[in-house]
Coordinates of C-alpha atoms in Angstrom, one line a residue:
M1064 CA -5.2 -16.5 9.2
K1065 CA -10.0 -16.7 8.5
T1066 CA -10.0 -16.2 5.2
L1067 CA -13.2 -16.3 2.9
Y1068 CA -12.0 -17.3 -0.4
L1069 CA -15.1 -15.5 -3.4
D1070 CA -15.0 -17.9 -6.7
C1071 CA -16.9 -15.5 -8.6
G1072 CA -16.7 -18.0 -11.8
M1073 CA -20.5 -16.7 -12.4
G1074 CA -20.4 -13.5 -11.8
A1075 CA -21.3 -11.1 -9.1
A1076 CA -24.6 -9.2 -7.9
G1077 CA -25.5 -8.3 -5.0
D1078 CA -28.0 -10.2 -4.0
M1079 CA -25.9 -12.9 -5.0
L1080 CA -23.3 -11.8 -2.4
T1081 CA -25.5 -11.4 0.5
A1082 CA -27.0 -15.3 0.6
A1083 CA -23.6 -16.3 0.1
L1084 CA -22.2 -14.9 3.1
L1085 CA -25.5 -15.2 5.2
E1086 CA -25.0 -18.9 5.0
L1087 CA -22.6 -18.4 6.6
H1088 CA -23.3 -16.2 8.8
P1089 CA -23.9 -18.1 12.7
D1090 CA -27.5 -16.9 12.8
G1091 CA -28.7 -15.9 9.6
A1092 CA -32.6 -15.0 10.5
D1093 CA -31.5 -12.6 13.3
F1094 CA -29.7 -11.0 10.5
L1095 CA -32.2 -10.2 7.9
R1096 CA -34.5 -9.4 11.6
R1097 CA -32.6 -7.0 12.1
L1098 CA -31.3 -5.7 8.5
N1099 CA -35.0 -5.4 7.6
A1100 CA -35.6 -3.1 11.6
L1101 CA -33.3 -0.4 9.3
L1102 CA -35.1 -0.1 6.5
P1103 CA -38.8 1.7 5.6
G1104 CA -40.7 -0.8 6.3
E1105 CA -41.9 -0.7 2.7
I1106 CA -38.8 -2.4 2.3
T1107 CA -38.3 -6.4 3.3
V1108 CA -35.3 -8.6 2.5
S1109 CA -36.2 -12.6 2.7
A1110 CA -34.2 -15.2 1.7
A1111 CA -35.5 -19.6 0.7
Q1112 CA -33.2 -21.9 0.1
D1113 CA -33.2 -22.2 -4.0
E1114 CA -31.6 -25.1 -6.5
K1115 CA -29.5 -24.3 -9.3
C1116 CA -28.4 -27.6 -12.1
G1117 CA -28.1 -29.7 -8.4
L1118 CA -27.0 -27.1 -6.5
R1119 CA -28.5 -26.5 -3.7
G1120 CA -28.5 -23.1 -1.6
T1121 CA -30.4 -19.0 -0.9
H1122 CA -31.4 -16.6 -3.3
V1123 CA -32.6 -13.5 -1.5
T1124 CA -35.2 -11.2 -2.5
V1125 CA -35.5 -7.4 -1.7
L1126 CA -39.1 -6.9 -2.2
V1127 CA -40.2 -2.6 -2.8
E1128 CA -44.1 -2.8 -1.7
G1129 CA -44.9 -5.1 -2.5
D1130 CA -42.8 -5.5 -6.0
E1131 CA -39.8 -6.7 -6.9
E1132 CA -36.9 -5.7 -9.3
G1133 CA -38.0 -5.5 -12.8
G1134 CA -41.8 -6.4 -11.8
E1135 CA -43.7 -3.6 -13.9
Q1136 CA -44.4 -1.2 -10.3
R1137 CA -40.5 -1.0 -10.1
R1138 CA -39.8 0.2 -14.0
L1139 CA -42.6 3.8 -12.9
H1140 CA -40.4 4.4 -9.2
R1141 CA -38.2 7.7 -9.8
H1142 CA -34.3 7.1 -9.8
T1143 CA -32.3 9.0 -6.7
D1144 CA -29.3 10.7 -7.9
L1145 CA -25.6 10.5 -4.9
A1146 CA -27.1 13.2 -2.3
E1147 CA -29.9 11.0 -2.1
I1148 CA -28.0 8.2 -1.4
R1149 CA -25.6 9.7 0.7
A1150 CA -28.5 11.5 3.2
R1151 CA -29.6 7.7 3.2
I1152 CA -26.5 6.1 4.3
H1153 CA -25.8 8.6 6.6
A1154 CA -29.2 8.2 8.3
L1155 CA -28.5 4.6 9.0
A1156 CA -28.5 3.4 12.1
V1157 CA -24.8 1.1 11.8
P1158 CA -21.4 1.0 13.1
D1159 CA -19.0 4.1 11.5
A1160 CA -16.9 1.5 9.9
V1161 CA -20.6 -0.2 8.2
K1162 CA -21.4 2.6 6.8
A1163 CA -18.6 4.4 4.9
D1164 CA -18.1 1.0 3.4
V1165 CA -21.7 1.2 2.6
R1166 CA -20.4 5.1 0.7
A1167 CA -17.4 4.3 -0.6
V1168 CA -19.6 0.9 -2.3
F1169 CA -21.7 4.2 -4.0
D1170 CA -19.3 6.6 -4.5
A1171 CA -17.3 4.7 -6.5
V1172 CA -20.2 3.4 -9.1
A1173 CA -21.4 7.4 -9.0
E1174 CA -17.6 7.5 -10.4
A1175 CA -18.1 4.6 -13.1
E1176 CA -21.3 5.8 -14.1
S1177 CA -20.0 9.7 -14.5
A1178 CA -17.1 8.6 -17.1
A1179 CA -18.9 6.3 -18.3
H1180 CA -22.0 9.1 -19.6
G1181 CA -19.4 12.4 -19.9
R1182 CA -21.0 13.7 -17.0
P1183 CA -20.5 14.7 -13.3
V1184 CA -20.7 12.7 -10.7
E1185 CA -23.7 15.9 -9.3
N1186 CA -26.4 15.1 -12.0
I1187 CA -25.3 11.3 -12.7
H1188 CA -29.4 10.1 -12.2
L1189 CA -28.7 5.9 -10.7
H1190 CA -30.6 4.2 -12.5
E1191 CA -29.4 0.8 -11.9
L1192 CA -27.9 1.5 -8.2
G1193 CA -30.8 4.6 -7.4
S1194 CA -33.3 1.7 -5.7
W1195 CA -33.4 0.6 -2.0
D1196 CA -33.2 -3.1 -3.3
A1197 CA -29.6 -1.4 -4.3
L1198 CA -28.9 0.2 -0.7
A1199 CA -30.5 -3.3 1.0
D1200 CA -27.3 -5.7 -0.9
V1201 CA -24.6 -3.4 -0.3
L1202 CA -25.7 -2.5 3.5
A1203 CA -25.5 -6.2 3.8
V1204 CA -23.4 -7.3 2.5
C1205 CA -21.7 -4.5 4.5
M1206 CA -23.1 -5.9 7.5
L1207 CA -22.3 -9.1 7.0
L1208 CA -18.2 -8.5 7.1
Y1209 CA -18.2 -6.5 9.2
E1210 CA -19.9 -9.1 11.5
L1211 CA -18.2 -11.8 9.9
R1212 CA -14.7 -10.6 10.4
P1213 CA -12.5 -12.3 7.9
G1214 CA -8.8 -12.0 8.0
Q1215 CA -8.4 -11.5 4.2
I1216 CA -11.0 -11.5 1.4
L1217 CA -9.7 -13.3 -1.9
A1218 CA -12.0 -13.8 -4.5
S1219 CA -11.6 -15.6 -8.1
P1220 CA -11.2 -14.0 -11.3
V1221 CA -14.8 -12.4 -12.4
H1222 CA -16.8 -14.1 -15.6
V1223 CA -18.9 -11.4 -17.0
G1224 CA -20.7 -13.2 -18.8
S1225 CA -21.1 -11.6 -23.0
G1226 CA -24.0 -10.7 -25.5
T1227 CA -25.9 -7.9 -24.6
V1228 CA -27.8 -6.6 -21.0
K1229 CA -31.1 -3.9 -21.5
C1230 CA -30.4 -0.7 -19.5
A1231 CA -31.9 2.8 -18.7
H1232 CA -29.8 3.9 -21.7
G1233 CA -30.4 0.8 -23.8
L1234 CA -29.1 -1.5 -25.0
L1235 CA -24.7 -1.9 -24.1
P1236 CA -22.2 -4.6 -24.8
V1237 CA -21.7 -7.0 -21.6
P1238 CA -19.8 -5.8 -19.4
A1239 CA -21.6 -2.8 -19.1
P1240 CA -19.3 0.5 -18.9
A1241 CA -19.1 1.0 -15.9
T1242 CA -19.6 -2.5 -14.6
E1243 CA -15.9 -3.1 -16.5
R1244 CA -14.7 0.7 -14.8
L1245 CA -15.0 -1.0 -12.1
L1246 CA -13.1 -4.7 -13.0
R1247 CA -10.4 -1.8 -14.9
G1248 CA -6.9 -4.0 -13.0
I1249 CA -9.3 -7.3 -12.1
P1250 CA -8.5 -10.3 -14.2
I1251 CA -12.2 -10.4 -16.0
C1252 CA -13.0 -13.5 -18.7
G1253 CA -15.9 -14.2 -20.7
G1254 CA -17.4 -17.7 -22.4
E1255 CA -20.4 -18.9 -23.9
I1256 CA -22.5 -17.3 -21.7
R1257 CA -24.9 -14.5 -22.6
G1258 CA -26.3 -12.6 -20.5
E1259 CA -25.0 -10.3 -17.8
L1260 CA -23.0 -11.9 -14.8
C1261 CA -21.5 -9.5 -12.8
T1262 CA -23.8 -6.5 -12.5
P1263 CA -23.0 -3.0 -11.2
T1264 CA -22.9 -4.1 -7.4
G1265 CA -21.1 -6.9 -7.6
A1266 CA -18.2 -5.4 -9.0
A1267 CA -18.2 -2.7 -6.2
L1268 CA -18.1 -4.9 -4.1
L1269 CA -15.5 -6.9 -5.3
R1270 CA -13.1 -3.8 -5.7
H1271 CA -13.8 -2.2 -2.3
F1272 CA -13.5 -5.3 -0.4
V1273 CA -11.1 -7.7 -2.4
T1274 CA -7.5 -7.7 -2.2
R1275 CA -6.3 -10.4 -4.0
F1276 CA -7.6 -11.7 -7.2
G1277 CA -6.6 -15.2 -8.7
P1278 CA -6.9 -18.6 -7.8
M1279 CA -8.0 -20.2 -4.6
P1280 CA -5.0 -20.7 -1.7
M1281 CA -4.1 -23.4 0.5
L1282 CA -7.3 -23.4 2.8
R1283 CA -8.3 -25.8 5.6
V1284 CA -12.2 -25.3 4.2
E1285 CA -14.8 -25.4 7.7
K1286 CA -18.1 -23.8 5.7
S1287 CA -18.8 -22.6 2.7
G1288 CA -22.8 -20.9 1.5
F1289 CA -23.4 -20.9 -1.9
G1290 CA -25.5 -17.7 -3.0
T1291 CA -27.8 -18.1 -5.8
G1292 CA -28.9 -15.7 -8.7
K1293 CA -32.4 -14.9 -10.5
K1294 CA -31.4 -16.8 -14.4
D1295 CA -30.6 -20.5 -15.3
Y1296 CA -28.2 -21.0 -16.8
P1297 CA -26.3 -24.8 -18.3
A1298 CA -24.2 -23.6 -15.3
A1299 CA -25.1 -22.9 -11.3
N1300 CA -26.3 -19.1 -11.4
G1301 CA -24.6 -18.4 -8.7
L1302 CA -21.8 -17.3 -6.4
R1303 CA -19.7 -19.5 -3.6
A1304 CA -18.1 -18.5 -0.7
L1305 CA -16.1 -20.7 1.5
W1306 CA -14.5 -20.3 5.1
G1307 CA -11.4 -21.5 6.6
E1308 CA -7.4 -20.7 7.8
T1309 CA -4.9 -20.0 5.2
E1310 CA -0.9 -20.3 7.2
D1311 CA 0.2 -16.7 5.7
G1312 CA -2.1 -14.9 6.6
G1313 CA -0.9 -12.2 5.2
E1314 CA -2.2 -9.8 3.0
R1315 CA -0.5 -6.8 -0.1
V1316 CA -1.5 -3.4 1.5
L1317 CA -0.3 -0.1 0.2
E1318 CA 0.7 3.1 2.5
L1319 CA 0.4 6.9 0.5
R1320 CA 2.5 8.7 2.0
C1321 CA 3.7 12.8 1.7
N1322 CA 4.7 15.6 3.3
L1323 CA 3.3 18.6 5.1
D1324 CA 4.6 21.9 6.3
D1325 CA 2.0 25.0 5.0
M1326 CA -1.0 23.0 6.3
S1327 CA -2.5 24.6 10.0
G1328 CA -3.8 21.2 12.2
E1329 CA -6.9 21.5 12.0
E1330 CA -6.6 21.0 7.7
I1331 CA -4.8 18.5 8.2
G1332 CA -6.8 16.5 11.1
F1333 CA -9.6 16.7 8.9
A1334 CA -8.1 15.6 5.8
M1335 CA -7.7 12.0 7.7
E1336 CA -11.2 12.4 8.2
R1337 CA -12.0 11.7 4.9
L1338 CA -9.3 8.8 4.6
L1339 CA -10.9 7.1 7.4
E1340 CA -14.9 7.9 6.2
A1341 CA -13.7 6.2 2.4
G1342 CA -12.5 4.3 4.6
A1343 CA -9.1 4.0 4.1
L1344 CA -7.7 0.8 6.6
D1345 CA -5.8 3.6 8.8
A1346 CA -4.5 7.2 9.1
Y1347 CA -1.3 9.0 10.8
T1348 CA 1.2 11.2 10.8
L1349 CA 4.9 11.8 12.8
P1350 CA 6.7 14.8 12.5
I1351 CA 9.4 15.5 10.2
G1352 CA 12.3 17.4 9.2
M1353 CA 12.1 19.2 5.8
K1354 CA 14.4 21.3 3.3
K1355 CA 15.5 24.7 4.4
S1356 CA 15.7 22.9 8.4
R1357 CA 11.5 23.4 8.4
P1358 CA 8.9 21.1 10.4
G1359 CA 6.7 19.5 9.0
V1360 CA 4.6 16.7 9.3
M1361 CA 4.3 13.2 6.6
L1362 CA 1.0 12.8 6.2
T1363 CA 0.6 8.7 5.9
C1364 CA -2.5 7.2 4.2
M1365 CA -2.3 2.4 4.9
C1366 CA -5.4 1.7 2.7
R1367 CA -6.3 -1.8 -0.2
P1368 CA -4.8 -1.4 -3.8
G1369 CA -8.7 -1.0 -4.7
Q1370 CA -8.7 1.8 -2.9
R1371 CA -5.5 3.6 -4.5
D1372 CA -7.2 6.3 -6.9
A1373 CA -10.2 6.9 -4.2
M1374 CA -7.3 8.0 -1.9
L1375 CA -4.8 9.7 -4.0
R1376 CA -8.0 11.7 -4.9
L1377 CA -8.6 12.6 -1.8
L1378 CA -5.6 13.9 -0.6
F1379 CA -4.7 15.9 -3.7
R1380 CA -8.6 17.2 -2.8
H1381 CA -7.8 18.3 0.8
T1382 CA -3.7 18.3 1.3
T1383 CA -1.6 20.5 0.2
T1384 CA 1.0 18.8 -1.6
L1385 CA 2.7 17.4 -5.3
G1386 CA 3.1 14.6 -5.0
V1387 CA 1.8 10.9 -3.4
R1388 CA 4.4 8.7 -2.7
E1389 CA 3.7 5.2 -3.1
A1390 CA 4.2 1.3 -0.8
S1391 CA 3.9 -1.4 -1.0
C1392 CA 3.4 -3.8 2.3
A1393 CA 2.5 -7.0 3.9
R1394 CA 0.3 -6.9 6.0
Y1395 CA -0.1 -9.2 9.1
T1396 CA -4.3 -9.2 11.0
L1397 CA -5.9 -11.0 13.9
A1398 CA -9.1 -11.8 13.2
R1399 CA -11.8 -9.2 14.5
R1400 CA -15.9 -10.5 15.5
F1401 CA -18.0 -8.8 18.2
R1402 CA -20.5 -9.0 20.4
T1403 CA -23.1 -8.2 22.4
E1404 CA -23.4 -8.4 26.4
E1405 CA -25.6 -7.9 29.3
T1406 CA -23.9 -6.9 31.6
P1407 CA -25.4 -4.7 35.0
Y1408 CA -24.2 -1.3 33.6
G1409 CA -26.6 -2.0 30.0
P1410 CA -25.5 -4.0 26.9
V1411 CA -21.5 -3.5 26.6
C1412 CA -20.0 -5.0 23.0
V1413 CA -16.9 -6.9 23.2
K1414 CA -14.2 -7.3 20.6
T1415 CA -12.0 -10.2 20.3
A1416 CA -8.9 -11.2 18.2
E1417 CA -7.0 -14.1 17.5
G1418 CA -5.1 -15.6 15.4
F1419 CA -1.5 -16.9 14.8
G1420 CA -1.9 -18.8 19.1
V1421 CA -3.1 -15.2 20.3
R1422 CA -6.6 -14.5 21.7
R1423 CA -7.7 -11.5 23.3
E1424 CA -11.0 -10.0 24.7
K1425 CA -11.7 -6.6 25.4
P1426 CA -14.3 -4.1 25.8
E1427 CA -15.0 -1.4 23.2
Y1428 CA -14.2 2.1 23.9
E1429 CA -17.4 4.1 23.7
D1430 CA -19.7 1.4 25.5
L1431 CA -16.0 1.9 28.7
A1432 CA -16.6 5.7 28.0
R1433 CA -20.5 5.7 28.9
I1434 CA -20.1 3.7 31.7
A1435 CA -16.9 5.8 33.0
R1436 CA -19.2 8.8 32.3
E1437 CA -21.7 7.7 33.6
R1438 CA -20.0 6.6 36.9
G1439 CA -18.3 9.2 37.8
V1440 CA -15.2 6.8 37.6
S1441 CA -11.7 6.5 35.3
L1442 CA -11.4 3.3 31.7
R1443 CA -9.5 1.5 33.4
E1444 CA -11.8 1.8 36.9
A1445 CA -14.9 1.4 34.8
A1446 CA -13.2 -1.9 33.1
A1447 CA -12.4 -3.4 35.9
A1448 CA -15.7 -3.2 37.5
L1449 CA -16.5 -4.9 34.6
E1450 CA -14.5 -8.0 34.7
C1451 CA -15.9 -8.3 38.3
G1452 CA -19.3 -8.1 37.1
E1453 CA -19.9 -5.6 40.4
P1454 CA -21.2 -2.0 40.5
G1455 CA -18.8 0.4 41.8

């Protein structure tokens, strides 16, 4: 299985993750062009070669009206709340899966900030995450992982640094309260290096995407990327991403299940939509017989361990259940990649799945459906027309 292993021995931040993954992308220049096209004109994301302690890597910079994060003009910019961030995300011209990932990362940070400062989520002003550069970082990482499509994402324990960090609220201990909450349950460590090595953005991205934290597994490395940070330390300040093949190919996932007998089909459907929007791996229902011979529905949400709390909140909020059961299981998947091909019917996205000695390709449903509607044929006939490459 294609595996991405993140070495967080010097922490994690949005720009470091972006730069490391950019080095793994087959066409980094084209990716940056497409990313910049999604953002407002005053936002510019660029990448340049960098070096830390003799190690060559890439450093990513986000400029807002020509000013970098931490600059004098940036300090004058107003902060935004979660509602505005969600509106920005909703307007992005990216696949729904990418939007769901971006939204889940920002929701996680908002909830951590809310808990840390004792204020409702709706009233939280995202000082560190409320600017366009943070959205650019999160969007870049989510898009890169969507296009790279690793079968699983693993990471080392996270070095958080030590000392204090200056933020909008004053001097705070490292890790900052919101970062510490986002890293709960994840192995972290400190050290002699003084400074904030893991930012809230980095912590939220790791929590959302990483399946398992620990030592690097047996991995046949095919390529690597090194994303550098802004500051210089005695150790190389950067995050390394290793891409290769692992033999086991399995990841641990959770199945959260509840039995329902007093909800309408529309209500259950809405609950499933909310789970999938929040990044659930899958959500499905099964007909069951319940006590007192009542027919019912078992709703199952499949998610990664780091998503447990968010999914439980959604299940209790959007269903009438009084209890949710949890089961842990192994999940084996084929690595998936996407490419766009020009056809007589217009551009068509083709999905490739491979692994365990298997390779499959098929056009995406949305493009097949578009062709079928335009030509008044069935999905099967549209797929057959694509295979022969001739208009029907």
